[in-house]
Amino acid sequence: MQIPYNAVERPDTGLYNAKLGIWLFLASEVMLFGALFSSLVLLRVNATTWPHGWEILNVPLATVNTIVLISSSVTMVMSWASLLEKNFAKFRRYLGGTILFAFVFLVIKAFEYGAKFEHGLLPSTSNFFATYFTMTGLHGLHVIGGIIVNIYLWGPGSKMWTTDPARFINRIEVAGLYWHFVDLVWIFLFPILYLL
Amino acid sequence: MEHVATAPHTDHAHLHEEELGFLRNYIFSVDHKVIGIQYGITSLLFLLFGFSLMMVMRWQLAYPGQPIPYIGEWFGEMNAPGGIMLPEFYNQLGAMHGTIMVFLGVVPLAVGAFGNYLVPLMVGAPDMAFPKLNATSYWSYFVGGVVMLASFFIPGGAANSGWTSYAPLSVIATAGQTYWLIGMVFLITSSLLGSMNIIVTIIQLRAKGLTFMRLPFFVWAQLVTSFLLLLAFPPLEAAGILQLMDRLAGTSFFMPSGLIVSGVPMENSGGGSVLLWQHLFWFLAHPEVYVLILPAMGIVAEIIANNTRKPLWGYRSLVYATVFLGFMSFIVWAHHMFLTGMGTTISTFFQTTTMIISIPSVIILTALIISLWGGSIRFSVPMLFALAFLPMFGIGGLTGLPLGLAPTDIHLHDTYYVIGHFHYVVAPGTLFALFAGIYFWYPKVVGRSMNSTLGKIHFWGSFVSINFIFMPMFIQGLAGVSRRLYDGGAQYTHAQGVLYLNEVMSVAAWTLGLFQIPFIFNFFWSIWKGKKAADNPWESTTLEWQTPTPPGHGNFLKEPVVVRGPYEYSLPGASKDFSPQSES
């Protein structure tokens, strides 16, 4: 038994199944982070005092991290484009780059967290730090999830390139959409937490 | 779970069921029909369990402070010393009754079981779009259920802050609340995967010729329901994460400044908002009400069309009303919060949207009632349940209007009136529709029909007793009896006049329990002894009846091609009174 439209697009919707699936998943992710951002707004508006992010958070490190994450999104697109060119080796280099950037992001984040902990700044310190740790932590979990998927697609999952290349290209596209979303969340988190 | 990626074109078509072995066929199956049955049986067990919790609570409400007979000592000295239920235990039962019935019972049965089993068949697909995600969805639900059940056995017992888990009570509650939150994360994951799957299946895997306006109404109901699950649940997940942080990391998302509990000031940073939890919770939980009711309406529509032998009246109106209802359900949530002090401006907004959302509900119910007009009705067991749904849901819906208007809600808020209203929608409403669906599709799933005499005993017994449970609640509620009283109002003067109703309701609840026995017996007995069913025993038009019985792996023997709408009954000039969708 074969599920239709796994690899090819359905003519009247113009989509293959996983592409619609990932967009629906991302819609639900938007609602998840949307709820958290709304909560942040509500808490901050109600608070008597609320620090400016740039006073107590490390803006230079976060700026570096923003660049790292955007670069990882660029390499993700390049890896997909490489597959369209049927250049598998190039695909692996670029996807490897994405994975590497993602790890760099996490390492920098870990340094940031560590510095806060050293100064006794914990989630329970204030609602500013509560939102900071909760939202960047949840974003970090999404990064880790992306790394796991990308490593799978770089390694064992890439065998599909020989058996069913069309579907493998779809998989990279779908993984890429997810990765861009993770990137996008950070693009929102960075100014809201660090710069406002 | 094995990896899907390595070999996409593995020879699924060549694998015979025997070769997969028992575990892969029946336990870790990826076939939507097996998963649907798994969902069905698990959720029916949870429904029975959740109902049992309430039957125990009803003893305390009818006879406060008296030892529970026969089963009292099962609950242990911690919960019911000498068989007398403690208030803490009562709170656990109340919170878990709501949680289990909604999140582990009705939704998994309506969407997990009926949606999974029927949607691919009704759209003419070989399976769900993502079979492995489908299995993951079921097992995530299963784990969530186990976590919820396990919480009864930890010190302090299960969650006891109500199914709504309002902060700050829930934040300072016993460890059971943490289990509740973790359980909810699994259930939310499950519903996310399930709803994605159903939407993609409906949009992508429709058979040739099956345009959107040829979809059975049940499929439309599942589509809208899935969108609600997909978009409304994540905010509760966010809220759950925040509450977990409050409980485990000592944050103050929902903890206001200067909170003093039992004379002791709380040691947290404060500055949180208790209303934030309520907003996030009801942002899910109001669409959730429509998640509970829409699949039921879908089932009732199918059964009414089939048993009146005529097309549904106003199919397009039904579809548009359902889509509009789904959209509106996202902007009515704060009508649950009129009395929280959020302000009259906001109340007015939500009161207005609430009145607007009643319009599509009325359109749907009206279309279903008019569909009966002039039909030669077959009073089969499913039809009896479907017919009972109409007035029962009608009562539930109409009694909701005074709750949706802020001025009247001030009097009725948090009384038994609310409980009566909600349960009329969900118990004799949704649950009757789900029973109707079970009797209706059982022959397709099992290959044998359920006994209709037992079915009629089940129906009439349930119909009468369930009204004796919920109708008195309106009377008590109008008298001002609060819904959260451990003694059912015995210590309040204003409740004395309506106190006798507690016993009436309790006896009715236990009677309702007794009348489920014919159903349970019938359900199992018919698997082996029921009358053998033909492929299309109800002479129905929709695609699921064009499969072998029970449908094998891959569902259809040949790819169906749809040539007409879903309810072509009694077509003038046709040789029989039903014209299946795929027959030219």
GROMACS .gro file of N, CA and C in nm, chain B residues 4 45 57 136 158 182 191 194 207 212 319 328 358 396 507:
model
   45
  200VAL      N    1   1.121   0.569   0.927
  200VAL     CA    2   1.044   0.569   0.803
  200VAL      C    3   1.134   0.601   0.685
  241LEU      N    4  -1.292   0.304   2.801
  241LEU     CA    5  -1.254   0.266   2.938
  241LEU      C    6  -1.236   0.389   3.025
  253MET      N    7  -1.856   1.029   4.393
  253MET     CA    8  -1.881   1.163   4.447
  253MET      C    9  -2.028   1.185   4.477
  332THR      N   10   0.214   0.724   1.673
  332THR     CA   11   0.278   0.804   1.778
  332THR      C   12   0.173   0.882   1.856
  354ALA      N   13  -0.409   1.271   4.339
  354ALA     CA   14  -0.413   1.332   4.207
  354ALA      C   15  -0.435   1.483   4.218
  378ILE      N   16   0.224   1.732   3.334
  378ILE     CA   17   0.304   1.648   3.245
  378ILE      C   18   0.212   1.561   3.159
  387SER      N   19  -0.280   1.523   2.049
  387SER     CA   20  -0.386   1.585   1.970
  387SER      C   21  -0.327   1.669   1.858
  390GLY      N   22  -0.243   1.417   1.587
  390GLY     CA   23  -0.367   1.364   1.531
  390GLY      C   24  -0.438   1.465   1.443
  403ALA      N   25  -1.052   1.115  -0.266
  403ALA     CA   26  -1.057   1.034  -0.388
  403ALA      C   27  -1.089   1.122  -0.509
  408PHE      N   28  -1.469   1.934  -0.233
  408PHE     CA   29  -1.498   1.969  -0.094
  408PHE      C   30  -1.649   1.968  -0.068
  515VAL      N   31  -2.227   2.341   0.629
  515VAL     CA   32  -2.082   2.353   0.614
  515VAL      C   33  -2.035   2.494   0.649
  524MET      N   34  -1.528   3.161   1.496
  524MET     CA   35  -1.577   3.241   1.609
  524MET      C   36  -1.533   3.184   1.743
  554SER      N   37  -2.381   3.188   1.878
  554SER     CA   38  -2.499   3.102   1.891
  554SER      C   39  -2.573   3.090   1.758
  592GLY      N   40  -2.922   2.212   2.614
  592GLY     CA   41  -2.789   2.256   2.654
  592GLY      C   42  -2.753   2.390   2.593
  703VAL      N   43  -2.932   0.902   4.274
  703VAL     CA   44  -2.996   0.776   4.235
  703VAL      C   45  -3.003   0.767   4.083
   0.00000   0.00000   0.00000
